Coordinates of C-alpha atoms in Angstrom, one line a residue:
M1 CA 28.6 18.8 -21.4
V2 CA 29.5 15.3 -19.9
L3 CA 27.1 12.5 -18.5
S4 CA 28.0 9.4 -17.1
Q5 CA 25.7 6.4 -17.5
K6 CA 26.7 3.1 -16.3
N7 CA 30.5 3.3 -16.3
R8 CA 30.4 5.2 -19.6
S9 CA 31.0 9.0 -20.3
I10 CA 28.8 10.6 -22.9
S11 CA 29.0 14.2 -24.1
V12 CA 25.9 15.8 -25.1
P13 CA 25.0 19.3 -25.6
K14 CA 23.6 21.6 -22.6
G15 CA 19.8 21.7 -22.3
I16 CA 19.3 18.3 -23.7
T17 CA 16.4 16.0 -22.0
P18 CA 16.7 12.7 -20.8
L19 CA 14.2 11.4 -23.8
E20 CA 16.7 12.9 -26.5
I21 CA 19.5 11.4 -24.7
F22 CA 18.0 7.9 -24.4
N23 CA 16.7 8.3 -28.1
Q24 CA 20.0 9.3 -29.1
Y25 CA 22.7 7.3 -27.4
M26 CA 21.1 4.3 -25.5
E27 CA 20.0 1.2 -26.4
P28 CA 16.4 -0.1 -26.2
M29 CA 15.2 -1.5 -22.8
S30 CA 12.9 -4.4 -22.2
A31 CA 10.1 -2.3 -21.9
P32 CA 9.0 1.4 -22.5
I33 CA 11.0 4.1 -20.1
M34 CA 9.2 6.2 -17.9
N35 CA 11.3 8.7 -16.2
A36 CA 15.1 9.0 -15.3
Q37 CA 17.1 9.4 -12.6
I38 CA 19.8 12.2 -12.1
N39 CA 22.1 11.8 -9.5
H40 CA 19.7 9.1 -7.7
K41 CA 16.4 11.8 -8.2
T42 CA 13.8 11.0 -10.5
V43 CA 12.9 13.2 -13.0
S44 CA 10.6 13.9 -15.8
L45 CA 12.0 12.7 -19.1
A46 CA 11.2 16.5 -20.5
E47 CA 13.6 17.8 -17.9
P48 CA 16.3 19.8 -19.5
L49 CA 19.8 18.9 -18.3
Y50 CA 22.3 21.6 -17.7
E51 CA 25.2 20.0 -15.6
E52 CA 27.3 17.2 -15.7
C53 CA 25.8 14.4 -13.6
N54 CA 24.9 10.7 -13.3
I55 CA 22.6 9.2 -15.2
S56 CA 20.1 6.0 -15.3
F57 CA 16.6 5.4 -17.0
V58 CA 13.6 3.8 -15.5
D59 CA 11.4 1.6 -17.4
Y60 CA 7.9 0.4 -16.8
T61 CA 8.7 -3.2 -15.4
Q62 CA 9.9 -1.1 -12.2
E63 CA 7.7 0.3 -9.7
S64 CA 8.9 3.7 -10.0
G65 CA 8.1 3.3 -13.6
M66 CA 4.7 2.1 -13.4
R67 CA 3.7 5.0 -10.8
T68 CA 4.6 7.3 -13.8
Y69 CA 2.5 5.6 -16.1
L70 CA -0.5 5.7 -13.8
R71 CA -0.1 9.4 -13.0
T72 CA 0.0 10.4 -16.8
F73 CA -3.1 7.9 -17.1
I74 CA -5.1 9.8 -14.5
A75 CA -4.2 13.4 -16.0
L76 CA -5.7 12.0 -19.3
L77 CA -8.7 10.8 -17.8
S78 CA -9.1 13.8 -16.3
R79 CA -8.7 15.8 -19.2
A80 CA -11.1 13.4 -21.3
A81 CA -13.8 13.7 -18.8
V82 CA -14.0 17.1 -19.0
N83 CA -14.1 17.0 -23.3
L84 CA -17.5 15.1 -22.9
S85 CA -20.0 17.4 -22.4
D86 CA -22.7 14.9 -22.5
L87 CA -21.5 13.2 -19.3
R88 CA -24.2 13.8 -16.8
D89 CA -21.2 14.2 -14.1
P90 CA -17.8 14.6 -15.2
R91 CA -16.1 14.3 -12.0
I92 CA -13.7 11.2 -11.3
D93 CA -12.7 10.6 -8.2
F94 CA -9.4 8.0 -8.3
E95 CA -10.1 6.1 -4.7
H96 CA -8.1 3.1 -4.5
A97 CA -6.6 -0.2 -6.0
I98 CA -9.0 -3.0 -6.5
S99 CA -9.4 -6.3 -8.2
N100 CA -6.2 -6.2 -9.9
G101 CA -6.9 -2.5 -11.4
Y102 CA -7.6 1.0 -10.0
Y103 CA -11.5 1.8 -8.8
C104 CA -12.8 5.5 -9.7
A105 CA -15.7 6.8 -8.4
W106 CA -18.3 8.3 -10.7
G107 CA -19.3 12.3 -10.3
S108 CA -21.3 12.7 -7.2
R109 CA -21.9 9.0 -6.7
E110 CA -25.6 9.5 -7.3
N111 CA -25.4 7.9 -10.8
T112 CA -23.9 4.8 -11.5
P113 CA -22.0 5.1 -15.4
T114 CA -23.5 3.1 -18.1
A115 CA -21.8 0.9 -20.5
S116 CA -22.0 3.6 -23.3
E117 CA -20.6 6.1 -21.1
V118 CA -17.7 4.8 -20.0
E119 CA -17.1 3.7 -23.5
A120 CA -17.3 7.3 -24.9
L121 CA -14.8 8.1 -22.3
S122 CA -12.5 5.7 -23.1
Q123 CA -12.8 6.1 -26.8
E124 CA -11.9 10.2 -26.2
M125 CA -8.7 9.0 -23.8
R126 CA -7.5 7.0 -26.9
S127 CA -8.3 9.9 -29.4
L128 CA -6.2 12.1 -27.1
I129 CA -3.5 9.2 -27.4
K130 CA -3.6 9.1 -30.8
R131 CA -3.5 13.1 -31.4
A132 CA 0.0 13.0 -29.5
L133 CA -0.6 15.8 -27.2
P134 CA 2.4 17.6 -25.1
I135 CA 1.8 17.4 -21.3
N136 CA 3.4 20.2 -20.2
I137 CA 4.2 21.2 -16.6
I138 CA 3.4 24.8 -15.6
S139 CA 5.1 26.2 -12.4
M140 CA 2.4 28.4 -10.8
P141 CA 2.9 31.1 -8.1
T142 CA 1.1 29.1 -5.3
D143 CA -1.2 31.9 -4.8
S144 CA -2.3 31.6 -8.5
A145 CA -2.5 27.8 -8.3
I146 CA -5.2 28.1 -5.4
E147 CA -7.3 30.6 -6.9
Y148 CA -7.1 28.7 -10.3
L149 CA -8.2 25.5 -8.6
E150 CA -10.8 27.0 -6.4
Q151 CA -12.6 28.6 -9.4
R152 CA -12.5 24.8 -10.9
G153 CA -14.4 23.8 -7.7
E154 CA -11.2 22.2 -6.4
A155 CA -11.2 23.6 -3.0
S156 CA -10.1 20.6 -1.1
T157 CA -6.8 20.4 -3.7
A158 CA -6.4 23.8 -3.0
E159 CA -6.2 23.4 0.8
M160 CA -3.9 20.6 0.6
I161 CA -1.5 22.8 -1.8
R162 CA -1.4 25.6 1.1
T163 CA -0.2 22.8 3.7
L164 CA 2.9 22.3 1.3
G165 CA 3.8 25.9 1.8
R166 CA 5.7 26.4 -1.3
C167 CA 6.3 29.5 -3.3
Y168 CA 5.5 27.8 -6.7
T169 CA 3.2 24.6 -7.3
P170 CA 3.4 22.7 -10.3
L171 CA 0.3 21.6 -12.6
V172 CA 0.3 19.2 -15.2
E173 CA -1.5 20.8 -18.4
I174 CA -3.2 18.9 -21.4
E175 CA -4.4 21.1 -23.7
G176 CA -5.0 24.2 -21.4
H177 CA -6.5 22.1 -18.8
R178 CA -4.6 21.7 -15.4
D179 CA -4.5 19.8 -12.6
Y180 CA -2.2 18.9 -9.8
I181 CA -0.7 15.2 -10.2
F182 CA 1.8 14.1 -7.2
G183 CA 5.1 12.8 -8.7
N184 CA 6.1 12.9 -12.6
V185 CA 4.3 12.4 -15.5
L186 CA 5.5 11.5 -19.4
P187 CA 5.9 14.6 -21.5
N188 CA 3.2 13.3 -24.3
T189 CA 0.2 11.7 -24.1
S190 CA 1.3 9.0 -27.0
M191 CA 3.6 7.2 -24.7
L192 CA 0.4 5.7 -23.2
W193 CA -0.1 2.5 -24.9
D194 CA -3.0 0.5 -23.8
F195 CA -5.2 0.5 -21.0
I196 CA -9.5 -1.0 -20.1
L197 CA -12.1 1.0 -18.8
E198 CA -15.0 -0.6 -17.2
P199 CA -18.3 0.0 -15.5
F200 CA -17.6 -1.2 -11.9
Q201 CA -19.8 -1.2 -8.9
D202 CA -21.3 2.6 -9.2
G203 CA -18.2 3.5 -10.7
I204 CA -15.2 2.7 -13.0
L205 CA -12.5 0.1 -13.1
I206 CA -9.1 1.0 -14.9
R207 CA -6.7 -2.1 -15.9
L208 CA -3.5 -0.9 -17.0
P209 CA -0.6 -3.3 -18.9
K210 CA 1.2 -5.9 -16.8
R211 CA 4.5 -4.8 -15.5
S212 CA 6.4 -8.2 -16.3
N213 CA 4.7 -7.9 -19.8
H214 CA 3.6 -4.6 -21.0
K215 CA 1.8 -5.9 -24.0
E216 CA -0.7 -7.5 -21.8
I217 CA -3.5 -6.0 -19.7
N218 CA -4.0 -7.2 -16.1
E219 CA -6.5 -9.8 -15.7
K220 CA -9.5 -8.5 -13.4
T221 CA -9.9 -10.4 -10.1
N222 CA -12.7 -10.9 -7.6
Q223 CA -11.8 -9.2 -4.4
P224 CA -15.6 -8.6 -3.0
K225 CA -14.6 -8.5 0.7
L226 CA -11.4 -6.5 0.0
L227 CA -13.9 -3.8 -2.0
E228 CA -16.4 -4.1 1.2
T229 CA -13.9 -3.4 3.6
F230 CA -12.6 -0.1 1.5
K231 CA -16.1 0.6 1.4
N232 CA -17.1 0.6 5.1
H233 CA -14.1 2.9 5.8
I234 CA -14.8 5.4 3.4
E235 CA -18.2 5.7 4.6
L236 CA -16.5 6.6 8.1
L237 CA -14.5 9.4 6.0
R238 CA -17.3 10.7 4.7
T239 CA -19.1 11.0 8.0
L240 CA -16.4 12.9 8.9
D241 CA -15.9 14.8 6.0
V242 CA -12.1 13.9 5.8
E243 CA -11.9 11.9 2.6
E244 CA -9.0 13.8 1.0
A245 CA -5.9 15.5 3.0
G246 CA -7.2 19.2 2.4
P247 CA -10.3 19.1 4.5
M248 CA -8.3 16.5 7.2
N249 CA -5.5 19.0 7.7
C250 CA -8.1 21.9 8.5
L251 CA -9.3 19.3 11.4
L252 CA -5.6 18.3 12.2
R253 CA -4.7 22.4 12.7
D254 CA -6.9 22.8 15.6
K255 CA -6.0 20.9 18.8
D256 CA -9.5 19.7 19.9
T257 CA -10.7 18.8 16.8
A258 CA -7.6 17.0 15.9
A259 CA -7.8 15.3 19.3
E260 CA -11.6 14.3 18.4
L261 CA -10.2 12.7 15.1
V262 CA -7.9 10.4 16.9
Q263 CA -10.3 9.3 19.2
V264 CA -13.0 8.6 16.8
S265 CA -10.4 6.6 14.5
E266 CA -9.1 4.6 17.7
A267 CA -12.8 3.8 18.9
M268 CA -13.8 2.7 15.3
Q269 CA -10.8 0.1 15.3
E270 CA -11.6 -1.1 18.8
K271 CA -15.2 -1.5 17.9
Q272 CA -14.5 -3.4 15.2
I273 CA -12.0 -5.8 17.0
A274 CA -15.1 -6.2 19.7
D275 CA -17.4 -7.1 16.8
I276 CA -14.9 -9.5 15.7
A277 CA -14.2 -11.0 19.1
Q278 CA -18.1 -11.3 19.4
E279 CA -18.5 -13.2 16.4
I280 CA -15.7 -15.9 17.4
S281 CA -17.3 -16.1 20.8
S282 CA -20.6 -16.9 18.8
L283 CA -18.8 -19.4 16.4
H284 CA -17.0 -21.0 19.1
A285 CA -20.7 -21.9 20.7
E286 CA -22.2 -22.8 17.6
R287 CA -20.0 -25.0 15.5
G288 CA -17.0 -25.3 18.0
V289 CA -14.4 -22.5 16.2
R290 CA -10.8 -23.4 18.2
I291 CA -8.6 -22.1 16.1
V292 CA -8.1 -18.1 15.0
L293 CA -5.7 -17.7 12.2
I294 CA -4.4 -13.9 12.0
A295 CA -2.4 -13.3 8.5
G296 CA -1.4 -9.8 6.6
P297 CA 1.4 -8.4 4.9
S298 CA 4.8 -6.6 6.4
S299 CA 3.9 -4.2 9.1
S300 CA 0.1 -4.4 8.7
G301 CA -0.4 -4.4 12.5
K302 CA -1.3 -8.1 13.0
T303 CA 1.1 -8.6 16.4
T304 CA -1.2 -5.5 18.1
T305 CA -4.7 -7.0 16.2
S306 CA -3.6 -10.2 17.7
K307 CA -3.0 -8.8 21.3
R308 CA -6.0 -6.2 21.0
L309 CA -8.3 -9.4 20.1
R310 CA -7.0 -11.5 23.0
T311 CA -8.4 -8.8 25.3
Q312 CA -11.6 -8.7 23.7
L313 CA -12.0 -12.6 23.5
I314 CA -11.2 -12.6 27.4
T315 CA -14.2 -10.3 27.8
N316 CA -16.4 -12.8 26.0
L317 CA -15.3 -15.4 28.7
L318 CA -12.7 -17.4 26.2
R319 CA -9.4 -17.9 27.6
P320 CA -6.9 -17.5 24.5
F321 CA -3.3 -19.2 23.8
T322 CA -1.1 -17.8 21.3
L323 CA 1.1 -20.1 18.9
S324 CA 3.9 -19.1 17.2
L325 CA 4.2 -20.5 13.8
D326 CA 8.3 -19.7 14.3
D327 CA 8.4 -22.8 16.3
F328 CA 7.3 -24.9 13.4
F329 CA 9.9 -24.2 11.2
V330 CA 11.8 -27.0 9.2
N331 CA 15.3 -27.7 10.4
R332 CA 17.8 -25.2 8.8
E333 CA 19.3 -27.7 6.0
E334 CA 16.0 -28.6 5.0
T335 CA 14.5 -24.7 4.3
P336 CA 13.9 -24.0 0.9
L337 CA 16.3 -22.0 -1.5
N338 CA 15.9 -18.8 -3.4
E339 CA 17.4 -18.6 -6.6
D340 CA 20.4 -17.3 -5.7
G341 CA 21.1 -20.0 -3.1
T342 CA 20.3 -18.3 0.0
Y343 CA 17.5 -19.6 2.6
D344 CA 13.9 -18.6 1.7
F345 CA 12.3 -18.5 5.2
E346 CA 9.1 -16.7 3.4
S347 CA 8.3 -19.9 1.8
I348 CA 5.3 -21.5 3.3
Y349 CA 8.0 -24.7 2.7
A350 CA 10.1 -23.4 5.3
L351 CA 7.4 -24.7 7.8
D352 CA 6.9 -28.1 8.7
L353 CA 3.7 -28.6 7.6
P354 CA 2.9 -32.2 8.2
Y355 CA 4.0 -31.8 11.7
L356 CA 2.3 -28.3 12.3
N357 CA -1.3 -30.1 11.2
E358 CA -0.6 -33.2 13.1
T359 CA 0.2 -31.0 16.4
L360 CA -3.1 -28.8 15.5
T361 CA -5.3 -32.1 15.0
K362 CA -4.3 -33.2 18.0
I363 CA -4.6 -29.8 20.1
V364 CA -8.3 -29.6 18.6
A365 CA -9.2 -32.8 19.6
G366 CA -8.5 -31.9 23.3
E367 CA -5.3 -34.0 23.7
E368 CA -2.4 -32.4 25.7
V369 CA 0.8 -31.7 23.3
E370 CA 4.5 -30.7 24.1
L371 CA 5.2 -27.6 21.7
P372 CA 8.5 -27.2 20.3
T373 CA 10.6 -24.4 20.2
F374 CA 12.6 -23.5 17.3
D375 CA 16.4 -22.3 18.3
F376 CA 17.6 -20.1 15.8
T377 CA 21.1 -20.2 16.9
T378 CA 21.6 -24.0 15.9
G379 CA 18.7 -23.9 13.2
S380 CA 16.6 -26.7 14.9
R381 CA 13.7 -27.6 16.8
V382 CA 13.7 -28.5 20.3
F383 CA 11.4 -29.5 23.5
K384 CA 11.6 -28.1 26.6
G385 CA 8.5 -29.4 28.4
N386 CA 6.1 -26.9 27.3
K387 CA 2.8 -28.6 27.2
L388 CA -0.6 -27.5 25.9
K389 CA -4.0 -28.8 26.6
L390 CA -6.9 -26.6 25.6
G391 CA -9.8 -26.9 27.9
K392 CA -13.8 -26.0 26.8
E393 CA -13.1 -22.3 27.0
H394 CA -9.7 -22.1 25.3
I395 CA -9.2 -21.1 21.8
L396 CA -5.9 -20.8 19.8
I397 CA -4.7 -17.8 17.9
I398 CA -2.2 -18.2 15.5
E399 CA -0.4 -15.4 13.4
G400 CA 1.6 -15.4 10.6
I401 CA 2.2 -14.6 6.8
H402 CA 0.7 -17.7 5.7
A403 CA -1.9 -17.8 8.0
L404 CA -4.4 -17.9 5.2
N405 CA -2.9 -20.4 3.1
P406 CA -5.0 -23.5 2.8
E407 CA -2.1 -25.7 3.2
L408 CA -1.2 -24.8 6.7
T409 CA -4.3 -26.3 8.3
S410 CA -5.2 -28.7 5.3
Q411 CA -5.8 -31.5 7.9
I412 CA -7.8 -29.3 10.5
P413 CA -11.7 -29.4 9.8
Q414 CA -12.6 -26.1 8.3
E415 CA -15.1 -25.5 10.9
K416 CA -13.2 -25.4 13.7
I417 CA -11.2 -22.0 12.3
Y418 CA -11.7 -18.5 12.1
R419 CA -9.7 -16.4 9.4
I420 CA -8.7 -12.8 9.9
Y421 CA -6.8 -10.5 7.3
V422 CA -5.2 -7.4 8.4
S423 CA -3.8 -4.8 6.3
A424 CA -3.4 -0.9 6.4
L425 CA -6.0 -0.1 3.6
T426 CA -5.5 3.2 3.3
S427 CA -8.8 4.7 2.0
I428 CA -7.8 8.7 2.3
T429 CA -6.5 10.5 -1.0
L430 CA -4.3 13.3 -1.3
D431 CA -7.5 14.8 -3.5
R432 CA -9.6 13.3 -6.1
L433 CA -6.7 12.3 -8.5
N434 CA -3.9 11.5 -6.5
F435 CA -4.9 8.2 -4.4
L436 CA -2.5 7.0 -1.7
S437 CA -1.0 3.2 -2.1
T438 CA -1.6 1.0 0.7
S439 CA 2.1 -0.3 0.3
D440 CA 3.6 3.2 1.2
N441 CA 1.5 3.6 4.3
R442 CA 3.0 0.3 5.4
L443 CA 6.6 0.8 4.2
I444 CA 6.5 4.3 6.2
R445 CA 5.4 2.3 9.1
R446 CA 8.1 -0.6 8.6
I447 CA 11.0 2.4 8.3
I448 CA 10.4 3.8 11.7
R449 CA 10.0 0.5 13.5
D450 CA 13.1 -0.7 11.8
S451 CA 15.0 2.4 12.9
K452 CA 13.5 2.3 16.4
Y453 CA 14.0 -1.4 17.4
R454 CA 15.7 -2.9 14.8
N455 CA 18.6 -0.2 14.3
H456 CA 18.2 -0.2 10.7
S457 CA 18.5 2.8 8.5
A458 CA 16.0 3.7 6.0
V459 CA 18.6 2.8 3.1
H460 CA 18.2 -0.6 4.6
T461 CA 14.8 -1.0 5.0
L462 CA 14.2 0.6 1.6
A463 CA 16.7 -1.8 -0.4
M464 CA 14.8 -4.7 1.0
W465 CA 11.3 -3.5 0.4
N466 CA 10.9 -4.8 -3.1
S467 CA 12.0 -8.4 -1.9
V468 CA 9.1 -8.0 0.7
R469 CA 6.7 -7.0 -1.8
R470 CA 7.4 -10.0 -4.0
G471 CA 6.9 -12.3 -1.5
E472 CA 3.6 -10.7 -0.3
E473 CA 2.6 -11.1 -4.0
K474 CA 3.5 -14.7 -3.8
W475 CA 2.5 -15.7 -0.4
I476 CA 0.0 -13.3 1.1
F477 CA -2.4 -11.5 -1.7
P478 CA -3.3 -14.3 -3.5
F479 CA -5.3 -15.9 -0.3
Q480 CA -6.6 -12.8 1.2
E481 CA -10.2 -13.2 -0.3
N482 CA -9.9 -16.5 2.1
A483 CA -10.8 -14.4 5.2
D484 CA -13.8 -14.7 7.2
V485 CA -13.2 -11.0 7.8
M486 CA -11.0 -8.2 7.2
F487 CA -9.6 -5.9 9.5
N488 CA -8.6 -2.5 8.2
S489 CA -5.4 -1.4 10.3
A490 CA -4.9 2.1 8.9
M491 CA -5.7 4.9 10.9
L492 CA -7.5 8.1 9.9
Y493 CA -4.4 10.4 11.3
E494 CA -2.0 8.2 10.4
L495 CA 0.3 10.2 8.3
A496 CA -0.1 12.9 10.0
A497 CA 1.1 11.1 12.8
L498 CA 4.0 9.3 11.3
R499 CA 5.4 12.4 9.3
P500 CA 7.4 14.2 12.2
I501 CA 9.0 10.5 12.8
A502 CA 9.6 9.3 9.6
E503 CA 11.0 12.5 8.1
P504 CA 14.5 12.8 10.0
I505 CA 15.2 8.9 9.4
L506 CA 14.3 9.8 5.5
R507 CA 16.3 12.7 5.3
A508 CA 19.2 10.7 6.6
V509 CA 19.8 9.2 3.3
K510 CA 22.4 10.7 1.4
Q511 CA 22.2 11.6 -2.2
I512 CA 24.9 9.2 -3.1
E513 CA 22.6 5.9 -2.1
P514 CA 20.5 4.2 -4.9
E515 CA 17.4 4.8 -2.3
Y516 CA 18.0 8.4 -2.4
A517 CA 15.0 8.8 -4.9
E518 CA 12.3 6.8 -2.6
A519 CA 13.5 8.5 0.6
Q520 CA 12.5 11.8 -1.4
R521 CA 9.4 10.6 -2.8
L522 CA 8.2 9.4 0.4
L523 CA 9.3 12.7 2.2
H524 CA 7.1 14.8 -0.6
L525 CA 4.0 12.6 0.3
L526 CA 4.2 13.1 3.8
S527 CA 4.5 16.8 3.4
H528 CA 0.8 17.0 2.2
F529 CA 0.0 16.1 5.6
E530 CA -0.4 18.3 8.7
P531 CA 1.8 16.9 11.4
I532 CA 0.6 16.1 15.0
G533 CA 1.8 15.3 18.3
L534 CA 1.4 11.6 19.7
R535 CA 0.6 12.9 23.0
S536 CA -3.0 11.9 22.1
L537 CA -2.4 8.1 21.0
P538 CA -3.4 6.0 23.6
P539 CA -1.2 3.3 24.5
T540 CA -3.3 0.8 23.1
S541 CA -3.1 2.1 19.8
L542 CA -2.1 -0.1 16.7
L543 CA 0.6 2.7 16.0
R544 CA 2.1 2.2 19.2
E545 CA 3.8 -1.0 17.5
F546 CA 5.9 1.1 15.2
I547 CA 6.4 4.7 17.0
G548 CA 6.7 3.4 20.5
G549 CA 4.9 3.8 23.7
S550 CA 2.7 0.8 23.6
S551 CA 1.4 -0.9 26.7
F552 CA 1.7 -4.2 24.9
K553 CA 4.9 -6.1 25.3
Y554 CA 6.0 -7.2 21.8

């Protein structure tokens, strides 16, 4: 059997696995390998190969590789918790990323884990790694898998598997203990090499190796505002009993309960925006707040949040005016460059910061200013006679990716500024071991928006997403805790609503494209949710920014 790998052919026996191919025929990579791509489809390193194909390997420095490490870690964590009979409650719920790690709720949440319990769990995991146990994928008839999970008390996971509607369901097995894990895992426990578990809030914080240097563990960061935002959203999920996909799918199958879920989710967001507007109004009266800064990563819903906030500010007898940061770009030839020599429009230094601060200082002082307009054709700033003077009741709204960066408004009195961070902080999980990445939520939004409004294929959006994420890591996330308030733009029902729109766009990605593997992963993710129609979404819904039908103009 002949395999193709980076413009060379390799003769291998049938039934060989990617791990065996790598060990026998390949040069070491810069980091440990995590999975393989066969004809642009992600497969386990233990997958036997029987046909000629193209093969490439994914290491820990890549997003897909890091996900494989994380999934394997979760499976091992579940096995280790079951092994420790002296734990007060061996159930661990994997909830969301936070503080440069991952937060797990402990048991029934009635008991906070002690340092000794967390250490015992860590030691048990290291023992399982040292024993080099095989990690098997057991393909069970779905009815049998559902029965097995229900007998274990995993009714939510069983319900989610019903939604998938497949004849067979793969379960990950370590020493006879089986769990449903979304995606590929490593074939042996010894392929995990390091981690840190520590008590955190009322649960556990997991820190894993850095992608940039797999020999070092990610440093813990302090994110109290982000954590509080997650907690508030999770409380709403618990109130509705829809913390996981299984119970939510039960509600979505019924027309009336599905409509109520949409109404509650929309009402919750509107209440948050109204509360923010009320606080701004109070601070406008108390300390003279004149500028509202709104920042967030790509496809977080900043624009709709800004428009809905504008409406709520008017009900508080304020007159908002929106200022675009795009009009404060430096002239094209002064734009910073990327390493490859292209213009770096994502850099904060693509903005004329001294001129912006000078303009804002005059506006806050009540002076009349002439506002610039950036001509993207000529790459230069022009003036068209647009003037602005804020009256007592006016307030300025500025939206942009750099809005929370202190350099943006370094010369403005800080008491005159109110900062809002917007992001789709997905709190619902597939089940207790499979959490949803907030970046996946935003990526699906962007794929839909790019297809509908920019005539971009999913291939185009997927190809540029890593670059977008690097920009967010550099220019947005380091400043999110500067916000006075965080607004969670994720809807409870969101993935169920996005599924029927995203699926045909993702299915259009052909296997010959390198982005095929990621398109298939997102399709598999969406398949865990019962799809719903869009008629019940109000025209002011934040999701309308991406799917269309909004009453706002963009």
